Short mmCIF file of C-alpha atoms in Angstrom, two decimals:
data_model
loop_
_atom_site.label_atom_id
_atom_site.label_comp_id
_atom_site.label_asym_id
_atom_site.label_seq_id
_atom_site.Cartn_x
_atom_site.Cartn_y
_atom_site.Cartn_z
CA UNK A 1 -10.40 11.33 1.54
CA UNK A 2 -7.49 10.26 -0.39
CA UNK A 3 -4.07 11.60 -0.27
CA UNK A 4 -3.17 10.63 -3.34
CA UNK A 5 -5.10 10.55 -6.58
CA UNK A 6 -3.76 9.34 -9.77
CA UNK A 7 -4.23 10.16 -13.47
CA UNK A 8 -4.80 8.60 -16.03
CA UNK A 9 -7.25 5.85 -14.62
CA UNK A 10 -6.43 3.83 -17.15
CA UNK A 11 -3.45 4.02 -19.57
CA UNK A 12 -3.20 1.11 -22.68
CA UNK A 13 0.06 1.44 -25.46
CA UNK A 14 2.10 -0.71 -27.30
CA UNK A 15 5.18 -2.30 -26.05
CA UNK A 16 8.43 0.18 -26.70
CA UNK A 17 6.27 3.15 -26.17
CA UNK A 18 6.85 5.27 -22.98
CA UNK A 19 3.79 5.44 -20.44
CA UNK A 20 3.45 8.37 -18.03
CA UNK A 21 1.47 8.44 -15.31
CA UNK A 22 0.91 11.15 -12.81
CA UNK A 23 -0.24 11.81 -8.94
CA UNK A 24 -1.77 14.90 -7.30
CA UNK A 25 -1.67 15.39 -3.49
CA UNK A 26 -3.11 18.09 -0.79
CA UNK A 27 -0.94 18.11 1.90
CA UNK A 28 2.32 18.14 3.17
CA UNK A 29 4.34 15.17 2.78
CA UNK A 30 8.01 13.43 3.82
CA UNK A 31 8.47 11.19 0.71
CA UNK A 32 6.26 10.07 -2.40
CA UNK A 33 6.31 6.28 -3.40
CA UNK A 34 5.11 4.71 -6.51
CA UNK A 35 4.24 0.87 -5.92
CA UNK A 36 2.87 -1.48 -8.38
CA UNK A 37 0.41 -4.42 -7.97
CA UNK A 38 -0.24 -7.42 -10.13
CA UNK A 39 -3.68 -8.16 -10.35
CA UNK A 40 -4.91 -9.39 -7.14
CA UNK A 41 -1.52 -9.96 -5.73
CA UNK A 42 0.46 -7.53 -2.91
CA UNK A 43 2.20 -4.77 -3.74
CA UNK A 44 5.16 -4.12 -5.01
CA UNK A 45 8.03 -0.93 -3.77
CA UNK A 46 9.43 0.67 -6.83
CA UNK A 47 10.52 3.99 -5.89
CA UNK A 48 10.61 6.38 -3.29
CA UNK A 49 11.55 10.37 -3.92
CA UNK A 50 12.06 12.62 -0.86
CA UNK A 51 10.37 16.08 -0.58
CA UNK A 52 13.62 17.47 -1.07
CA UNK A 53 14.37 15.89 -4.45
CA UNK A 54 12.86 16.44 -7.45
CA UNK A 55 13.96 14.01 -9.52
CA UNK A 56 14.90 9.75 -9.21
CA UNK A 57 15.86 6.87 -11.75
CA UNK A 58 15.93 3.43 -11.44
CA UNK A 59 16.30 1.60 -14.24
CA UNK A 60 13.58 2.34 -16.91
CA UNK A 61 11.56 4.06 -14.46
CA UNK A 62 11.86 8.03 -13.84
CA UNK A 63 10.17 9.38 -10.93
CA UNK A 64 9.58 13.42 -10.35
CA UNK A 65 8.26 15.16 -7.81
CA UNK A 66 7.18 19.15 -8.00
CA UNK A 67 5.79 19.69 -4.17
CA UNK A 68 5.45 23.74 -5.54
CA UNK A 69 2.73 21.99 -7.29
CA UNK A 70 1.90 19.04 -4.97
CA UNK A 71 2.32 16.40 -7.57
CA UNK A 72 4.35 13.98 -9.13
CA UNK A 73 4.99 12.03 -12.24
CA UNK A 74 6.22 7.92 -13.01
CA UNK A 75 7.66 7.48 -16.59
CA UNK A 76 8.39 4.01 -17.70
CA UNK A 77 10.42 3.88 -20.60
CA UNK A 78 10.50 1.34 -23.68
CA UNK A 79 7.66 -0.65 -22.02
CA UNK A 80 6.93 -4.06 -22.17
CA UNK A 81 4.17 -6.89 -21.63
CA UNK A 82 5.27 -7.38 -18.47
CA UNK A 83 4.79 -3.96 -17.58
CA UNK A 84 0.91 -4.80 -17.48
CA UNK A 85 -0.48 -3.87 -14.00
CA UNK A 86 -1.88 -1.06 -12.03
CA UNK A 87 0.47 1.46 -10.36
CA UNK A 88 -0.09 3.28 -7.25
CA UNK A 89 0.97 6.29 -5.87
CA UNK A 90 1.53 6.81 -1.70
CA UNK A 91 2.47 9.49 -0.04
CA UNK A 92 4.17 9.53 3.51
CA UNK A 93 3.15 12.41 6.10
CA UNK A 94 4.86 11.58 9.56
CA UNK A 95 3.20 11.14 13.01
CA UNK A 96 4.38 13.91 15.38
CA UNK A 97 8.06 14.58 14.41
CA UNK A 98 8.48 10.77 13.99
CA UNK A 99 10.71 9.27 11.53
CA UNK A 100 7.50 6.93 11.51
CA UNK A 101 3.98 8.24 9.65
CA UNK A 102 1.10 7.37 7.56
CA UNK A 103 1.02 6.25 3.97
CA UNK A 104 -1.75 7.00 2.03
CA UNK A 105 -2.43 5.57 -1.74
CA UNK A 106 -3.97 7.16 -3.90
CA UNK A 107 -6.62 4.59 -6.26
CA UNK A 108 -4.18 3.73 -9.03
CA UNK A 109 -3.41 3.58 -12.66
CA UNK A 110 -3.82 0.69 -14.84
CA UNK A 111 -1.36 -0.08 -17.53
CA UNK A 112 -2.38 -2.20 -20.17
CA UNK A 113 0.76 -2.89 -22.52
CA UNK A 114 -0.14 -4.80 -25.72
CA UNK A 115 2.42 -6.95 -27.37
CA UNK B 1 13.39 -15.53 2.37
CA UNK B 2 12.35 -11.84 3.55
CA UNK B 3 8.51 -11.79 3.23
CA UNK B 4 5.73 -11.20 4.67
CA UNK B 5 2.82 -13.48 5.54
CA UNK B 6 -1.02 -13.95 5.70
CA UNK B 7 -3.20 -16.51 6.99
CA UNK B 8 -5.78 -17.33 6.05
CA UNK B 9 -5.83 -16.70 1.68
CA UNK B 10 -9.29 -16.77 1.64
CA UNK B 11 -11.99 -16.59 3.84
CA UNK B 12 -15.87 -16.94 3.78
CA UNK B 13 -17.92 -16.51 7.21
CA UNK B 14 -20.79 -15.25 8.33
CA UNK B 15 -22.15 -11.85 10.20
CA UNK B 16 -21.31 -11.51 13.50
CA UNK B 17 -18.86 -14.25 13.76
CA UNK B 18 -15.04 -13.54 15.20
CA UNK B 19 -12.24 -13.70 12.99
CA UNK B 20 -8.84 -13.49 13.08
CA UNK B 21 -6.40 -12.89 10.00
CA UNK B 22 -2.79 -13.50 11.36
CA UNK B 23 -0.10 -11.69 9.54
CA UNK B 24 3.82 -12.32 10.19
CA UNK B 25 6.98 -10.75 9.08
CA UNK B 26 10.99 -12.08 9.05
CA UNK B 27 12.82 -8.95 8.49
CA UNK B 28 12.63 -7.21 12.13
CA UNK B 29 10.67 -4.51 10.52
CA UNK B 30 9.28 -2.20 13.53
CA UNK B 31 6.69 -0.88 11.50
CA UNK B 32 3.66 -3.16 10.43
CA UNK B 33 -0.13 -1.91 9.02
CA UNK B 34 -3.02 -2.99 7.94
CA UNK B 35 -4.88 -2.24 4.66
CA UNK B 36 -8.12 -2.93 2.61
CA UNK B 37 -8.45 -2.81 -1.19
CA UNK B 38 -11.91 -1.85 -2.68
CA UNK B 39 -12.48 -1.73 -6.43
CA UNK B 40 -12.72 2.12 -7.22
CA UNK B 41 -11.55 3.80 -3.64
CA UNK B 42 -8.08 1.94 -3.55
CA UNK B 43 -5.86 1.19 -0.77
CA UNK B 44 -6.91 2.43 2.70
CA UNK B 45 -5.10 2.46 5.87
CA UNK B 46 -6.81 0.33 8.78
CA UNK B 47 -4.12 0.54 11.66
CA UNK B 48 -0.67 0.53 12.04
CA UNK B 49 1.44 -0.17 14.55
CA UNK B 50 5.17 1.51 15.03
CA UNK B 51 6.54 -1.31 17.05
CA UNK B 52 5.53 -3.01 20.09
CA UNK B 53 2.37 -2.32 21.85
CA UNK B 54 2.40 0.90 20.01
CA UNK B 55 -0.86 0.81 17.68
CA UNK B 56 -2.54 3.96 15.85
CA UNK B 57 -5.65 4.47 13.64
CA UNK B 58 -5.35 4.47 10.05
CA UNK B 59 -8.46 6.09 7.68
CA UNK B 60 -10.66 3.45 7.98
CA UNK B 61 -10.26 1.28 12.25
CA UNK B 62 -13.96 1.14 12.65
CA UNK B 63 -14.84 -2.60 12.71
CA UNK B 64 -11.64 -3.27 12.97
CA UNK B 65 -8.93 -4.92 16.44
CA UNK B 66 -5.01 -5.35 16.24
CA UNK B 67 -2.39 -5.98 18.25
CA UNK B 68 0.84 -6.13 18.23
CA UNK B 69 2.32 -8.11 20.83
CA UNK B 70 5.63 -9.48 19.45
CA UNK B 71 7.85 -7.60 16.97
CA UNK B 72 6.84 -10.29 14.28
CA UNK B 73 3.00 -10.87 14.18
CA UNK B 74 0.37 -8.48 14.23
CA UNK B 75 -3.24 -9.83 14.02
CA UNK B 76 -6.30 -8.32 12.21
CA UNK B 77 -9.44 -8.98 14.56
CA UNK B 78 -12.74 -8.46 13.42
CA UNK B 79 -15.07 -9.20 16.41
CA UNK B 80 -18.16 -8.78 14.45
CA UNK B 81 -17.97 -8.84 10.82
CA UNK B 82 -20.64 -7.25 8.36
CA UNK B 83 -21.02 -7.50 4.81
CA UNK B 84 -19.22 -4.28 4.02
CA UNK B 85 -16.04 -5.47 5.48
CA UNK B 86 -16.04 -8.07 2.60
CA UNK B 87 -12.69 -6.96 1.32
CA UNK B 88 -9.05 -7.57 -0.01
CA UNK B 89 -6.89 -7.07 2.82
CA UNK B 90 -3.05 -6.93 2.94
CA UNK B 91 -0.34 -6.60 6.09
CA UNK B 92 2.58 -4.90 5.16
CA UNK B 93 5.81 -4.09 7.26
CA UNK B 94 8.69 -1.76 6.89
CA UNK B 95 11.89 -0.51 8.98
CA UNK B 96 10.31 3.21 8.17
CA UNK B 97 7.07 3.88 6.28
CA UNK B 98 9.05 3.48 3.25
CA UNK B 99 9.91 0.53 1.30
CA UNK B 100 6.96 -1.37 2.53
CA UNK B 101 6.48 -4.71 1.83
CA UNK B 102 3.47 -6.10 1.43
CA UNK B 103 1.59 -9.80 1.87
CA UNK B 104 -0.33 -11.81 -0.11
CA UNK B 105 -3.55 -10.57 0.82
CA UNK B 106 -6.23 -11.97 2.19
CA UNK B 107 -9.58 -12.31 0.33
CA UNK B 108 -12.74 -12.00 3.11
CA UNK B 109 -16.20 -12.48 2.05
CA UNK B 110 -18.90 -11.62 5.06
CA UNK B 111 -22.26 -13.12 4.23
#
């Protein structure tokens, strides 16, 4: 089952408006990503929070992260057209004690921002 | 250029014949995996690999060969594909599961 499981499904607003979107998980994890895709195309690393912070900027985007609650939240700010694409959530649970481990993506949000 | 590649784009075969979808990456990244994309369940893990002849199972192996011989390549192998491995699939790499960067993807349709 998935990790990671995103909400809305489906998120549409109007260019300068803020769009939030968030991400439950069930387990313990190492870090939470947020990637975003372009349709058909690969995907894209925007951010990655560590279970030991709770909050992360870059640029317009704010990540948090509330593991009390096993969830986490993606704000982009002032959007824009080319904000149009669908956002995924992973999280990162490590292989025995390894700094290496599995990601696991949850099935995304689609932005739709309209001009 | 730091990326990661895919070969072939796209790809339409048959059941039941071999195929191999190559994937390479420039950065020296140990870690390297394998994913599908299916319209309502996401992005799933198939296998990943930690570095050199060092290969795991991801959510989702059955069907499904790698291996990773050389730092930079790690081949998807499908010995005998069916019509529910028709899929996006993409190869990603990474120094740690973090950061990943991901391919191009490669569109397979299995008649």
């Amino acid at each position: 089952s998935q990790q990671g499981e995103e909400d809305p499904q489906a998120l549409s607003i109007q260019e300068g408006e803020n769009a939030t979107m968030n991400c439950s998980y069930k387990t313990s994890i190492n870090n939470l990503q947020w990637y975003r895709q372009n349709s058909g195309r690969g995907l894209v690393h925007l951010i990655l929070i560590r279970s030991n912070e709770r909050e992360k900027h870059s640029g317009r985007l704010r990540v948090t992260l509330d593991t009390s609650k096993k969830s986490s939240s993606l704000l982009i700010t002032a959007s824009r057209a080319a904000d149009t694409a669908s956002y995924f959530c992973a999280t990162l649970t490590n292989a025995g004690g390894t700094s290496y481990g599995k990601l696991t993506f949850g099935q995304g949000t689609i932005l739709t921002v309209h001009p | 250029e730091a990326q990661v590649t895919q070969n072939p784009r796209y790809l339409i075969t048959v059941t039941g014949k071999k195929l191999t979808v190559t994937c390479s990456q420039n950065m020296n990244h140990e870690y390297m995996s394998w994913y599908r994309q299916d319209p309502g369940l996401g992005l799933r893990q198939i296998y990943y690999s930690m570095n050199v002849e060092v290969t795991d199972k991801g959510d989702v192996p059955e069907g499904y060969k790698v291996s990773r011989k050389e730092k930079r390549n790690f081949p998807l192998i499908l010995e005998s594909p069916s019509p529910n491995q028709t899929s996006l699939y993409f190869c990603a790499s990474s120094f740690t599961t973090g950061n990943e960067f991901f391919g191009p993807g490669t569109r397979l349709t299995v008649l």
